[in-house]
Coordinates of C-alpha atoms and ligand atoms in Angstrom, one line a residue:
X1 CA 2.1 19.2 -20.7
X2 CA 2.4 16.9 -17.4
X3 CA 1.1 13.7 -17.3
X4 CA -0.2 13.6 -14.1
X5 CA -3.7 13.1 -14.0
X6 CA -5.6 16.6 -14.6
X7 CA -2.6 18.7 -14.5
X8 CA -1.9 20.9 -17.4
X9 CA 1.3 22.5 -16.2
X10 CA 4.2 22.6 -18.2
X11 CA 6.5 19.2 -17.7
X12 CA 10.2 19.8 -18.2
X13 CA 10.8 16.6 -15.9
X14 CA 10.9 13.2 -16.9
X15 CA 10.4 9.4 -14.3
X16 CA 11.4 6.6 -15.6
X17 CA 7.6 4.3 -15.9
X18 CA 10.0 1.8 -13.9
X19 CA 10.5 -2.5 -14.3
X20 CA 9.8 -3.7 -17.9
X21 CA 9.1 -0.1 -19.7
X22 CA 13.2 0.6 -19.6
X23 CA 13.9 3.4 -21.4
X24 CA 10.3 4.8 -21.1
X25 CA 9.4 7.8 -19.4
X26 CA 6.2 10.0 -18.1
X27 CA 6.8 13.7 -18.5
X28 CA 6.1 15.7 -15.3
X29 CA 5.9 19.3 -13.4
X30 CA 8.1 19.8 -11.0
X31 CA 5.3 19.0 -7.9
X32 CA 4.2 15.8 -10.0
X33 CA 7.9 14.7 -10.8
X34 CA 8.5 15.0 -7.0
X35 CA 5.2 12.9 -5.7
X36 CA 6.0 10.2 -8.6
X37 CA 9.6 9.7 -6.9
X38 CA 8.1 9.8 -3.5
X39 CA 6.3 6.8 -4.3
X40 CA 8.9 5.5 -6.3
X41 CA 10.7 5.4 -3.4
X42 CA 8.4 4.2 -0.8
X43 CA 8.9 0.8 -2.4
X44 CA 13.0 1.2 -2.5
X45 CA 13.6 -2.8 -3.1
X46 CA 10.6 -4.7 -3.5
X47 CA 9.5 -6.1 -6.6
X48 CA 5.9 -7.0 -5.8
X49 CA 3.9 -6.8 -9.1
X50 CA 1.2 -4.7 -6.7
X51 CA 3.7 -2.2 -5.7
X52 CA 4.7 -1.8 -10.0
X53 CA 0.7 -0.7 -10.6
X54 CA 0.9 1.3 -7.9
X55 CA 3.5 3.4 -9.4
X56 CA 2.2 2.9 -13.0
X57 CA -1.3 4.3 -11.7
X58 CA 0.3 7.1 -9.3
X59 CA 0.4 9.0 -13.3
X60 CA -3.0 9.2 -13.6
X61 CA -4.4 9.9 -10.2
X62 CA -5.2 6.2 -9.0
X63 CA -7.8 6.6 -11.3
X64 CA -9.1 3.0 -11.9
X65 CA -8.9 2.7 -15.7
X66 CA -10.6 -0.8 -15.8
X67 CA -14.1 -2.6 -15.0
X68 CA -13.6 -3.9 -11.4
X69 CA -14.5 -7.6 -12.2
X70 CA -12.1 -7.7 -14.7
X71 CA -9.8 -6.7 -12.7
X72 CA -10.5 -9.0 -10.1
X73 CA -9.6 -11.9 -12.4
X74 CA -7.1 -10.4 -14.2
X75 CA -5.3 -10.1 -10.5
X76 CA -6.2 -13.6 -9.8
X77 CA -7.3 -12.7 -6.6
X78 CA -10.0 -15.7 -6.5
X79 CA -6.8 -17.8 -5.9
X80 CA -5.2 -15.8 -3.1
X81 CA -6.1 -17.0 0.1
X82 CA -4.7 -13.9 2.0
X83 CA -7.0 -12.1 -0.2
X84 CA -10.4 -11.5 0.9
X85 CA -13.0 -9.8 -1.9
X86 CA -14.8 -8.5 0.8
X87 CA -12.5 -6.0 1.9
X88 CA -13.0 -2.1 2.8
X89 CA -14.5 -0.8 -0.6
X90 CA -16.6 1.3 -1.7
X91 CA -20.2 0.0 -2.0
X92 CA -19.5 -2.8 0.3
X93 CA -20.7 -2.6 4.1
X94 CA -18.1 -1.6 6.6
X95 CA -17.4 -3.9 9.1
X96 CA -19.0 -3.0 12.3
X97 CA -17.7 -5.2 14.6
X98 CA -16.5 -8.3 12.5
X99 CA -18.1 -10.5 15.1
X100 CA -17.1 -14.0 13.2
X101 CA -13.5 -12.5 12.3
X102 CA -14.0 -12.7 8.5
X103 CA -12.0 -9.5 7.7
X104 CA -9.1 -10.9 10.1
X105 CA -6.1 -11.9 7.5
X106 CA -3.9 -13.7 11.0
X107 CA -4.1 -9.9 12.5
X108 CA -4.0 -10.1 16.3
X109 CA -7.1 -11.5 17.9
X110 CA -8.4 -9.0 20.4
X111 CA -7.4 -10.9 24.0
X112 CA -4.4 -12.9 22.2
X113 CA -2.4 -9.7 23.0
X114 CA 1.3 -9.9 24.3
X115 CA 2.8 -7.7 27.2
X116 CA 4.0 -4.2 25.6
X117 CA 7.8 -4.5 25.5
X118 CA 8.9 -1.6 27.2
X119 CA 12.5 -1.6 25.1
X120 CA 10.7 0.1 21.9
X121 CA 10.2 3.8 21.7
X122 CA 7.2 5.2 20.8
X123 CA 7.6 5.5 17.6
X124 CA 8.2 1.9 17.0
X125 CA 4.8 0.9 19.1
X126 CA 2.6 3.4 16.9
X127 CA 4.5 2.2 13.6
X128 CA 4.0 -1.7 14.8
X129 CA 0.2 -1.0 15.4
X130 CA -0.5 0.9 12.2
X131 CA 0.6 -2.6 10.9
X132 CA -2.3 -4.3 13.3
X133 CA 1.1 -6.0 15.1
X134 CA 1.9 -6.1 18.7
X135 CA 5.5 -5.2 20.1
X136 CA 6.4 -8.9 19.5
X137 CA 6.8 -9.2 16.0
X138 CA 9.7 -10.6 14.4
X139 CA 11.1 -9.2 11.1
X140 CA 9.1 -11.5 9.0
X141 CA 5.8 -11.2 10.3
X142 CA 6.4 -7.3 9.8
X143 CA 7.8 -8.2 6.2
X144 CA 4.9 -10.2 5.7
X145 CA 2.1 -8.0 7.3
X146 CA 3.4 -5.5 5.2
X147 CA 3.0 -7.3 1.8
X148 CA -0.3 -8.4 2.8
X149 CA -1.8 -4.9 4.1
X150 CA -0.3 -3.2 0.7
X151 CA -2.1 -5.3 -1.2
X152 CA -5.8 -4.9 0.7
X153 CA -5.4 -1.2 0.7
X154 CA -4.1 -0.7 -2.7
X155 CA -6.5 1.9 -4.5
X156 CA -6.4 -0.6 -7.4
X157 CA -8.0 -2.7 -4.9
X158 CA -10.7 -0.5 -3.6
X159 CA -11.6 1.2 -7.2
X160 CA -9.4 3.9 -6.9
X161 CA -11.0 4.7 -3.0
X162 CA -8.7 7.7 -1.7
X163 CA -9.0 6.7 1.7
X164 CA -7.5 3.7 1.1
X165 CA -4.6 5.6 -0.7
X166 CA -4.4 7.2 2.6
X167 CA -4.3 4.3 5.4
X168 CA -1.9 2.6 2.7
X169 CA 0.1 5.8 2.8
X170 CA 0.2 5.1 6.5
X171 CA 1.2 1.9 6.4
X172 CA 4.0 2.2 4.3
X173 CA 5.1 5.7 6.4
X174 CA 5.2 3.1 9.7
X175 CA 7.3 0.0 7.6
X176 CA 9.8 2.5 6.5
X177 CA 10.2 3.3 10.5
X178 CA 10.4 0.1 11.5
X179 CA 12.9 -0.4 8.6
X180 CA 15.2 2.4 9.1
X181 CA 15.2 1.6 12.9
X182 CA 16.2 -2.0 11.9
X183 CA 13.2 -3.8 13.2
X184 CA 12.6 -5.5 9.9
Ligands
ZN201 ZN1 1.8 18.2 -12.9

């Protein structure tokens, strides 16, 4: 029967479970088999531990399997200075207007914006501001921006928050532009 979270189809497919469980594998359905590779491959040559539970927890839905303090510590977020706790989650306020800038991780300050650079197609502008970057950017600060944004809108983040699956889904959708078109 396939693993996938809720799914009781039968699984002739197998995914490798990926770094460190070599030689392990999830059995899938065919539709399951295909999403867990999609996301496998959204994350083609990183090897950021965040982007390892993402794949680990695609299998069960994004499903948060833990107590969220726990895994608060566990993460050691209370060390990571790019990290805010106060991020989009559920049960926490949504930032209205952020007057004192304390949901701003070095994202471009409203009025510090640069000239559009009229060299970049359209594509490239929308995938550069779904990253909350201006048409300025150099290769690390997308790299970078990248990394970080993953990170706040994991769903391991936000207790398993779909719409945080989704804007992450967005996020990676617009680095994988800006990759292939050699921006980054
Ligand atoms: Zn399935």
């Amino acid at each position: 029967m396939c693993q996938w979270q809720g799914c009781a189809e039968p699984a002739p497919h197998r995914a490798p479970m990926g770094r460190g469980r070599e030689g392990q594998y999830f059995q899938f359905c065919v539709a399951h088999v295909q999403q867990y590779n999609k996301t496998y491959n959204y994350f083609d040559g990183m090897s950021d531990s965040e982007v390892e539970a993402y794949q680990k927890s695609a299998a069960t839905g994004h499903r948060p399997t833990w107590t969220v303090g726990a895994n608060s510590m566990a993460h050691g977020r209370e060390t990571d200075p790019h990290h805010h706790r106060f991020s989009e989650g559920p049960g926490r306020p949504r930032r209205p207007g952020d007057p004192f800038g304390l949901f701003n991780d070095g994202e471009t300050k409203p009025g510090a914006k640069r000239p559009d650079n009229p060299a970049l197609g359209n594509m490239a502008r929308k995938s550069l501001r779904a990253l909350n970057l201006d048409d300025h950017a150099s290769k690390l600060e997308i790299k970078t921006r990248f990394k970080q944004l993953v990170k706040r809108h994991h769903p391991d983040a936000n207790g398993g928050d779909r719409s945080s699956e989704d804007r992450l889904r967005e996020i990676i959708v617009a680095y994988n532009y800006l990759k292939q078109a050699g921006l980054c």
